[in-house]
Short mmCIF file of C-alpha atoms in Angstrom, two decimals:
data_model
loop_
_atom_site.label_atom_id
_atom_site.label_comp_id
_atom_site.label_asym_id
_atom_site.label_seq_id
_atom_site.Cartn_x
_atom_site.Cartn_y
_atom_site.Cartn_z
CA MET A 1 -11.34 30.43 11.96
CA ASP A 2 -11.00 28.57 15.34
CA ASP A 3 -8.27 26.10 16.26
CA TYR A 4 -9.46 22.82 14.83
CA ALA A 5 -9.42 24.86 11.81
CA VAL A 6 -6.00 26.99 11.96
CA GLY A 7 -4.40 23.10 13.02
CA VAL A 8 -6.00 21.43 10.10
CA LEU A 9 -4.74 23.99 7.25
CA THR A 10 -1.67 24.30 8.99
CA ASN A 11 -1.17 20.28 8.23
CA ILE A 12 -2.41 20.38 5.26
CA GLY A 13 0.52 23.62 4.32
CA LEU A 14 3.02 21.62 5.98
CA PHE A 15 2.10 18.67 4.38
CA GLY A 16 2.41 20.34 0.33
CA PHE A 17 6.56 21.22 1.26
CA LEU A 18 6.80 17.10 1.13
CA ALA A 19 4.15 16.78 -1.41
CA ILE A 20 6.10 19.14 -3.76
CA SER A 21 9.18 17.07 -2.84
CA ALA A 22 8.02 14.09 -4.06
CA TYR A 23 6.35 15.71 -7.20
CA LEU A 24 9.27 16.53 -8.35
CA LEU A 25 11.10 13.69 -8.00
CA LEU A 26 8.21 11.68 -9.26
CA LEU A 27 8.32 14.58 -12.79
CA ALA A 28 12.07 13.42 -13.27
CA GLY A 29 11.16 9.75 -13.42
CA GLU A 30 13.02 8.81 -9.57
CA MET A 31 10.86 7.51 -6.67
CA SER A 32 11.90 8.34 -3.96
CA PHE A 33 10.17 6.73 -0.53
CA GLY A 34 13.03 8.78 1.91
CA GLN A 35 12.04 12.70 2.04
CA GLN A 36 11.15 12.22 5.30
CA ALA A 37 14.73 12.19 6.12
CA PHE A 38 15.36 16.04 4.92
CA PHE A 39 11.88 17.59 6.83
CA GLY A 40 13.99 16.11 9.55
CA VAL A 41 17.01 16.93 8.37
CA GLY A 42 15.31 20.59 8.13
CA ALA A 43 13.03 20.00 11.49
CA TYR A 44 16.63 19.23 13.59
CA SER A 45 18.79 21.59 11.78
CA GLY A 46 16.27 24.98 11.98
CA GLY A 47 14.83 24.15 14.95
CA MET A 48 18.85 23.84 16.57
CA LEU A 49 19.86 26.82 15.07
CA THR A 50 16.78 29.06 16.23
CA ALA A 51 16.59 27.33 19.80
CA MET A 52 20.24 26.79 20.68
CA GLY A 53 21.71 28.99 18.29
CA GLY A 54 20.33 32.35 18.99
CA TRP A 55 19.20 32.29 14.87
CA PRO A 56 16.19 34.13 13.78
CA LEU A 57 13.68 31.96 11.39
CA PRO A 58 13.94 33.16 8.36
CA LEU A 59 18.11 32.74 7.63
CA ALA A 60 17.22 28.99 10.21
CA VAL A 61 15.01 28.42 7.01
CA VAL A 62 18.26 29.15 4.44
CA ALA A 63 20.22 27.52 6.32
CA ALA A 64 18.49 24.31 6.96
CA MET A 65 17.64 23.98 3.06
CA LEU A 66 20.75 24.31 1.74
CA LEU A 67 21.51 21.62 4.35
CA GLY A 68 18.15 19.91 2.66
CA ALA A 69 19.82 19.90 -0.61
CA LEU A 70 23.33 18.76 0.31
CA ALA A 71 21.98 15.79 2.08
CA ALA A 72 19.73 15.23 -0.40
CA LEU A 73 22.83 14.65 -2.97
CA MET A 74 24.75 13.23 -0.69
CA VAL A 75 21.50 10.43 -1.00
CA ALA A 76 21.45 10.50 -4.39
CA LEU A 77 24.72 10.71 -5.79
CA PRO A 78 25.47 6.72 -4.80
CA THR A 79 21.43 6.03 -5.16
CA LEU A 80 20.87 7.49 -9.04
CA ARG A 81 23.07 4.02 -10.81
CA LEU A 82 19.97 2.59 -9.66
CA ARG A 83 16.34 2.29 -11.42
CA GLY A 84 13.04 1.78 -10.20
CA LEU A 85 12.13 -0.03 -7.23
CA TYR A 86 15.65 -0.71 -6.63
CA PHE A 87 16.24 3.39 -6.25
CA ALA A 88 13.22 3.49 -4.10
CA MET A 89 14.87 0.91 -1.20
CA ALA A 90 18.01 2.73 -1.70
CA THR A 91 16.44 5.93 -0.74
CA LEU A 92 14.30 4.11 2.25
CA ALA A 93 17.28 2.93 3.44
CA ALA A 94 18.95 6.15 3.41
CA ALA A 95 15.77 7.64 5.29
CA GLU A 96 16.34 4.95 8.28
CA MET A 97 19.87 5.76 8.43
CA ALA A 98 18.77 9.61 9.12
CA ARG A 99 16.42 8.23 11.44
CA ILE A 100 18.53 6.08 13.79
CA GLY A 101 21.19 8.97 13.16
CA PHE A 102 18.42 11.16 14.53
CA GLU A 103 18.28 9.09 17.76
CA LEU A 104 22.12 8.80 18.12
CA LEU A 105 22.10 12.18 17.91
CA HIS A 106 22.33 14.13 21.48
CA TRP A 107 23.31 17.79 21.98
CA GLN A 108 22.22 20.23 24.31
CA VAL A 109 23.05 23.15 26.05
CA GLU A 110 22.03 25.28 29.03
CA LEU A 111 19.62 28.11 27.99
CA GLU A 112 17.83 29.32 31.11
CA GLY A 113 18.14 26.82 33.28
CA GLU A 114 16.69 23.95 30.72
CA GLN A 115 18.62 21.74 28.88
CA THR A 116 18.14 22.32 24.93
CA GLY A 117 18.62 20.11 22.15
CA PRO A 118 18.45 17.02 20.49
CA ASP A 119 18.26 13.96 23.40
CA GLY A 120 18.46 11.33 20.84
CA THR A 121 14.66 9.37 20.90
CA GLN A 122 13.78 11.37 23.63
CA GLY A 123 13.55 14.33 21.13
CA PHE A 124 13.89 17.78 20.73
CA ARG A 125 12.00 20.14 22.88
CA GLY A 126 12.17 24.11 23.45
CA ILE A 127 12.02 24.75 20.15
CA ARG A 128 9.92 27.90 21.13
CA TRP A 129 11.26 30.37 18.76
CA VAL A 130 7.57 31.01 17.27
CA LEU A 131 5.94 31.18 20.53
CA GLU A 132 8.71 33.49 21.91
CA ASN A 133 8.24 36.08 18.87
CA GLY A 134 4.40 36.75 19.93
CA ILE A 135 2.85 34.94 16.42
CA GLU A 136 0.28 33.49 17.03
CA PRO A 137 -1.19 30.05 15.56
CA GLY A 138 -3.71 31.90 12.50
CA ALA A 139 -0.18 34.34 11.75
CA TYR A 140 1.81 31.01 11.92
CA LEU A 141 -0.56 29.13 9.48
CA ALA A 142 -0.65 33.08 7.27
CA ILE A 143 3.31 32.50 6.66
CA ILE A 144 3.02 28.72 6.08
CA TRP A 145 0.46 29.12 2.75
CA LEU A 146 2.51 32.57 1.55
CA VAL A 147 5.91 30.43 1.89
CA LEU A 148 3.50 27.39 -0.08
CA ALA A 149 2.22 30.06 -2.73
CA MET A 150 5.58 31.00 -3.39
CA VAL A 151 6.92 27.51 -4.08
CA VAL A 152 3.70 26.62 -6.27
CA GLY A 153 4.35 29.96 -8.29
CA VAL A 154 7.91 29.17 -9.24
CA VAL A 155 7.36 25.00 -9.96
CA ILE A 156 4.85 27.05 -12.29
CA ALA A 157 6.88 29.43 -13.74
CA LEU A 158 10.13 26.46 -13.93
CA GLU A 159 7.78 24.42 -15.68
CA ARG A 160 6.62 26.92 -18.06
CA THR A 161 10.18 27.50 -19.43
CA ARG A 162 12.32 25.00 -20.95
CA LEU A 163 13.57 22.92 -18.09
CA GLY A 164 10.42 22.21 -17.05
CA ALA A 165 10.03 20.78 -20.25
CA THR A 166 13.26 18.91 -20.00
CA LEU A 167 12.43 17.38 -16.53
CA ARG A 168 9.45 15.97 -17.93
CA GLY A 169 11.10 14.85 -20.94
CA VAL A 170 13.74 13.08 -18.13
CA GLY A 171 11.03 11.73 -16.25
CA GLU A 172 9.62 9.96 -19.43
CA ASP A 173 12.46 8.66 -21.42
CA PRO A 174 15.81 9.44 -20.00
CA GLU A 175 17.71 7.88 -22.84
CA LEU A 176 16.10 10.07 -25.23
CA ALA A 177 16.88 12.84 -23.24
CA ALA A 178 20.59 11.89 -23.12
CA ALA A 179 20.09 11.74 -27.00
CA LEU A 180 19.33 15.45 -27.22
CA GLY A 181 22.24 16.65 -25.46
CA VAL A 182 20.87 16.64 -21.55
CA ASP A 183 23.48 14.87 -18.91
CA VAL A 184 20.25 13.45 -17.13
CA THR A 185 22.49 12.42 -14.25
CA ARG A 186 23.63 15.90 -13.92
CA PHE A 187 20.24 17.04 -14.00
CA LYS A 188 18.83 15.08 -11.84
CA LEU A 189 21.05 15.28 -9.00
CA GLY A 190 19.86 19.07 -9.37
CA VAL A 191 16.01 17.45 -8.76
CA ALA A 192 17.31 15.80 -5.98
CA ALA A 193 18.54 18.59 -4.21
CA ALA A 194 16.07 21.18 -4.80
CA ALA A 195 13.37 18.61 -3.73
CA GLY A 196 15.52 17.73 -0.29
CA ALA A 197 15.54 21.59 -0.28
CA LEU A 198 12.05 21.82 -0.06
CA ALA A 199 11.35 19.18 2.16
CA ALA A 200 13.82 20.32 4.59
CA LEU A 201 11.93 23.96 3.86
CA GLY A 202 8.85 21.68 5.28
CA GLY A 203 10.56 20.52 8.11
CA VAL A 204 11.61 23.71 9.59
CA LEU A 205 8.67 25.12 9.37
CA TYR A 206 6.84 21.84 11.13
CA ALA A 207 9.16 21.82 14.14
CA HIS A 208 8.39 25.61 14.87
CA HIS A 209 4.83 25.02 14.85
CA ASN A 210 5.56 22.05 16.71
CA THR A 211 7.72 22.79 19.03
CA TYR A 212 9.17 19.77 19.63
CA VAL A 213 10.28 16.44 17.11
CA GLU A 214 11.12 13.54 17.59
CA PRO A 215 13.28 10.69 15.61
CA ARG A 216 9.45 8.33 15.14
CA ASN A 217 8.25 11.66 13.10
CA PHE A 218 10.03 11.36 10.57
CA ASP A 219 9.68 6.88 9.62
CA ILE A 220 8.61 5.22 6.92
CA MET A 221 4.66 6.59 7.23
CA LEU A 222 5.88 10.54 6.41
CA GLY A 223 7.13 9.22 3.69
CA VAL A 224 4.99 7.04 2.23
CA HIS A 225 1.79 9.59 2.62
CA SER A 226 4.44 12.44 0.67
CA LEU A 227 4.49 10.08 -2.24
CA ALA A 228 0.90 9.28 -1.94
CA TYR A 229 -0.08 12.88 -2.23
CA ALA A 230 1.16 12.89 -5.02
CA LEU A 231 0.28 10.12 -6.93
CA ILE A 232 -3.31 9.82 -5.80
CA GLY A 233 -3.42 13.93 -6.56
CA GLY A 234 -1.45 13.25 -10.02
CA LEU A 235 1.21 14.63 -11.90
CA GLY A 236 -0.04 17.00 -14.37
CA THR A 237 0.23 19.62 -12.28
CA VAL A 238 1.89 20.99 -9.38
CA PHE A 239 -1.86 21.82 -7.88
CA GLY A 240 -1.50 17.77 -8.10
CA PRO A 241 -0.34 16.94 -5.43
CA LEU A 242 -2.01 19.36 -3.08
CA LEU A 243 -4.95 18.42 -4.02
CA GLY A 244 -3.98 15.04 -3.24
CA VAL A 245 -3.19 16.50 0.29
CA LEU A 246 -6.55 17.20 0.59
CA VAL A 247 -8.06 14.60 -0.31
CA ASP A 248 -6.10 12.61 1.72
CA ILE A 249 -6.92 15.26 5.21
CA GLY A 250 -10.31 15.48 3.32
CA LEU A 251 -11.34 11.68 4.21
CA LEU A 252 -9.40 11.15 6.84
CA GLU A 253 -11.35 14.60 8.69
CA GLY A 254 -15.00 13.30 6.99
CA SER A 255 -14.95 9.42 7.70
CA ARG A 256 -15.14 10.58 11.69
CA VAL A 257 -18.25 9.17 12.02
CA PHE A 258 -16.85 5.81 11.29
CA GLN A 259 -14.17 6.06 14.58
CA GLY A 260 -12.53 3.39 15.07
CA TYR A 261 -12.60 1.79 11.92
CA ARG A 262 -11.44 5.03 9.91
CA MET A 263 -8.63 4.58 9.11
CA ILE A 264 -9.43 1.41 7.62
CA VAL A 265 -12.39 3.31 5.67
CA PHE A 266 -9.96 5.91 4.60
CA GLY A 267 -7.38 3.34 3.32
CA GLY A 268 -9.99 1.24 1.03
CA LEU A 269 -10.65 4.91 -0.30
CA VAL A 270 -7.93 5.95 -1.30
CA ALA A 271 -7.26 2.47 -3.38
CA LEU A 272 -10.74 3.10 -4.67
CA LEU A 273 -9.74 6.54 -5.79
CA LEU A 274 -6.26 4.67 -7.26
CA VAL A 275 -8.31 1.47 -9.50
CA PHE A 276 -10.24 4.33 -11.10
CA ARG A 277 -7.50 6.99 -11.50
CA PRO A 278 -4.87 5.04 -12.02
CA ARG A 279 -2.52 8.39 -13.15
CA GLY A 280 -4.31 10.50 -9.75
CA LEU A 281 -6.88 12.99 -9.91
CA LEU A 282 -5.26 15.69 -11.81
CA ASP A 283 -3.36 13.39 -14.73
CA GLU A 284 -2.06 15.26 -17.55
CA ARG A 285 -4.14 14.25 -20.57
CA THR A 286 -6.97 16.01 -17.51
CA VAL A 287 -4.31 19.23 -17.26
CA ILE A 288 -4.83 19.47 -21.20
CA TRP A 289 -8.61 19.05 -21.29
CA LEU A 290 -9.17 21.72 -18.47
CA ARG A 291 -6.95 24.60 -20.45
CA ARG A 292 -8.55 24.03 -23.61
CA ARG A 293 -11.98 24.12 -21.78
CA LEU A 294 -10.57 26.48 -20.02
CA SER A 295 -9.04 28.91 -22.91
CA SER A 296 -12.01 28.29 -24.99
CA LEU A 297 -14.40 30.47 -22.23
CA THR A 298 -12.33 32.75 -22.78
CA PRO A 299 -12.35 33.65 -26.39
CA TRP A 300 -10.18 37.27 -25.95
CA ARG A 301 -6.38 34.81 -25.38
CA MET B 1 1.60 43.55 -8.24
CA VAL B 2 4.95 41.90 -7.92
CA LYS B 3 6.17 45.03 -6.15
CA ALA B 4 3.49 44.72 -4.32
CA ALA B 5 4.15 41.63 -3.44
CA LEU B 6 8.29 41.95 -2.69
CA VAL B 7 7.10 44.77 -0.43
CA VAL B 8 4.96 42.21 1.85
CA THR B 9 7.60 39.86 1.53
CA HIS B 10 10.28 42.08 2.91
CA ALA B 11 8.06 43.38 5.54
CA LEU B 12 7.47 39.86 6.79
CA ALA B 13 11.09 39.22 6.60
CA LEU B 14 11.88 42.27 8.49
CA ALA B 15 9.01 41.35 11.39
CA LEU B 16 11.13 37.88 12.02
CA LEU B 17 14.12 39.00 11.95
CA VAL B 18 13.40 40.59 14.98
CA PRO B 19 14.35 38.10 18.54
CA GLY B 20 11.99 38.70 20.52
CA PRO B 21 11.84 38.69 24.46
CA ALA B 22 12.94 35.32 26.25
CA LEU B 23 10.32 33.17 28.61
CA ALA B 24 10.14 33.82 31.90
CA GLN B 25 9.77 30.88 34.15
CA ARG B 26 8.71 27.30 32.35
CA ALA B 27 5.92 25.59 33.84
CA LEU B 28 5.59 22.13 33.79
CA ALA B 29 2.54 20.31 33.31
CA GLU B 30 1.61 16.24 34.36
CA LEU B 31 -1.19 14.17 33.38
CA ALA B 32 -3.79 12.30 35.04
CA CYS B 33 -6.34 10.38 32.20
CA THR B 34 -8.83 7.88 33.10
CA PRO B 35 -11.08 6.24 30.66
CA THR B 36 -15.07 7.10 30.01
CA LYS B 37 -17.30 5.24 28.66
CA THR B 38 -17.14 5.95 25.15
CA ASP B 39 -13.95 4.76 23.44
CA PHE B 40 -11.11 6.77 22.99
CA ILE B 41 -12.45 9.75 25.01
CA TYR B 42 -10.06 10.28 28.49
CA ASP B 43 -11.41 12.03 31.21
CA CYS B 44 -7.96 14.60 31.53
CA VAL B 45 -7.07 16.09 34.83
CA ILE B 46 -3.72 18.70 34.44
CA HIS B 47 -1.34 19.50 37.46
CA LEU B 48 0.42 23.08 36.09
CA THR B 49 3.14 24.23 38.07
CA ARG B 50 5.77 26.91 37.41
CA GLY B 51 8.53 26.81 39.77
CA GLY B 52 7.23 24.44 41.93
CA GLN B 53 3.92 27.13 43.03
CA ALA B 54 0.64 25.61 41.33
CA LEU B 55 0.00 28.08 38.54
CA THR B 56 -3.36 29.27 38.52
CA GLY B 57 -5.42 31.37 35.72
CA ALA B 58 -3.84 30.06 33.06
CA ARG B 59 -5.93 29.66 29.72
CA ILE B 60 -5.44 25.71 28.42
CA THR B 61 -6.17 24.74 25.14
CA VAL B 62 -5.44 20.91 24.98
CA GLY B 63 -4.10 19.11 21.41
CA ALA B 64 -2.98 15.37 20.38
CA ASP B 65 -0.88 14.82 17.74
CA MET B 66 0.96 10.67 17.54
CA PRO B 67 4.72 10.96 16.60
CA SER B 68 4.71 7.80 14.76
CA MET B 69 1.46 9.81 12.58
CA PRO B 70 3.04 13.90 12.77
CA MET B 71 -0.03 16.10 11.03
CA ALA B 72 -1.96 12.92 10.19
CA HIS B 73 -4.75 13.05 13.11
CA ASN B 74 -6.36 16.43 13.44
CA VAL B 75 -7.67 15.63 17.02
CA ARG B 76 -10.37 18.44 17.70
CA PRO B 77 -8.53 21.28 20.56
CA VAL B 78 -10.32 21.74 24.07
CA GLU B 79 -10.28 24.31 26.39
CA ALA B 80 -9.03 22.89 29.96
CA THR B 81 -11.73 24.50 32.55
CA PRO B 82 -9.78 24.72 35.92
CA GLY B 83 -10.68 22.00 38.35
CA LYS B 84 -10.58 21.94 42.57
CA ILE B 85 -7.73 22.78 43.95
CA PRO B 86 -5.45 25.26 43.08
CA GLY B 87 -3.20 23.95 39.67
CA GLU B 88 -5.41 21.57 37.97
CA TYR B 89 -7.33 21.82 35.44
CA GLN B 90 -9.63 19.29 33.48
CA ALA B 91 -10.35 18.48 29.57
CA MET B 92 -12.02 15.95 27.51
CA LEU B 93 -9.89 14.57 25.26
CA ASP B 94 -10.96 12.95 22.02
CA LEU B 95 -8.30 10.57 20.71
CA GLU B 96 -8.68 8.11 17.46
CA MET B 97 -7.03 5.43 18.52
CA PRO B 98 -5.04 3.87 21.34
CA GLY B 99 -1.23 4.49 21.39
CA GLU B 100 1.54 7.16 21.95
CA TRP B 101 0.38 10.42 22.11
CA ALA B 102 2.30 13.49 22.15
CA VAL B 103 -0.12 16.21 24.02
CA LYS B 104 -0.07 19.71 23.46
CA LEU B 105 -1.08 22.09 26.27
CA ARG B 106 -0.69 25.40 24.53
CA LEU B 107 -0.79 28.47 27.52
CA ALA B 108 -2.28 31.64 27.34
CA GLY B 109 -2.62 33.58 30.37
CA PRO B 110 0.05 33.62 33.19
CA VAL B 111 2.06 32.26 30.71
CA ARG B 112 2.44 32.13 26.91
CA ASP B 113 4.04 28.44 26.26
CA GLN B 114 3.64 25.22 24.54
CA LEU B 115 4.07 21.95 26.18
CA ILE B 116 4.11 18.56 24.84
CA LEU B 117 3.46 15.43 26.96
CA LEU B 118 4.06 12.38 25.71
CA TYR B 119 1.53 9.89 27.18
CA ASP B 120 0.37 6.20 26.47
CA PHE B 121 -3.40 5.98 26.19
CA ASP B 122 -4.86 2.35 26.72
CA ASP B 123 -8.49 0.96 28.48
CA LYS B 124 -6.51 1.61 31.59
CA GLY B 125 -5.66 5.46 30.95
CA ALA B 126 -2.51 7.61 30.21
CA HIS B 127 1.15 6.51 31.76
CA PRO B 128 3.87 9.12 30.62
CA VAL B 129 5.78 7.02 27.88
CA THR B 130 9.40 5.56 29.17
CA ARG B 131 12.49 4.83 26.19
CA SER B 132 15.97 4.00 27.58
CA GLY B 133 14.41 3.10 30.21
CA ARG B 134 13.94 6.33 32.06
CA PRO B 135 10.21 8.23 31.79
CA HIS B 136 10.20 11.14 29.24
CA ARG B 137 10.54 14.66 30.75
CA LYS B 138 8.26 17.09 30.81
#
């Protein structure tokens, strides 16, 4: 596999974490424009732990996920009382506060004669754990996809349980779910924390792939993309947001022939897609139809 | 199947938990780019040094990403070729738009590292990005 293919597949995998993070919140009936903040929390905290603290990456991943979950809880606690557009605006404001926080973060230590650590708008470079451990880009790609496959597996397993049914119930009709005895606020806080941890997982893997992060990496553009993936791909299954990432990056890469007009063409194609498939490519109806088709093709089931 | 997956996961975690060797003295790079006749394609010269000396014999793969749109641009990485003087390497960068790019130099050979250079690309060439009144360090 050449460097270009490895790069594209790595980016698809990394975006996958953010897309699934946004998908979980959408299932719970909340539209967040702020998942990039937790991606940033993961990137910065994971990078600081390995580059400055000398932690091994797996431990840094766990710590970054916990911090991502904690940060998401801190945002969700005061904002979950809001609904719809107001919640979306509050999450965007929180994400911008986090980005500005990264701009104000100056904490460097001298390692091997080099200043290492976050340096405000100058960014944070030297996150070299993957390089220093001889992990080649192809091997790191395999690690990213293995972790993503594990996440997808966990989400699929959860969706088949009572918890998954409750999640969709809370998202579709929170009043009915509450009448059935579900503590909706507590449930949504749990979902927000899980989504934050997942975004942080993507962030820590991104920082170690790139070796450099800066506050501008985590601005609104990343949040819009993550939400768009879930909406384009559809909310019928966890494969929806992943399909959204594939369609987005596939359209972007496929429209290279348009050169400078590529982003305009890409935007038009996304708009057309949403006109004809307003609930995404893999919406609930399509997923049910696909499941019926699959079970009719396998009569022994 | 589940047992095999657990074994693979444990092996992967153990392999990742072992700290690796620290890198030797860091390499530094500077970039000088001139626009070509084709839009967004730049002819770039990279000056690579280590410990104040020109670094020769390095294999450099040059890629780029936009900090404001991370992962959204998949610029095809190119191999830099050695230039006329020691420590000089040349590469043609095919970017998609003007603006600020994080040029990624992946080094192999005498030194293994990844350097990130922040440059602003326009119709005159590439200029180091300045923030807070000082140029971005290499």
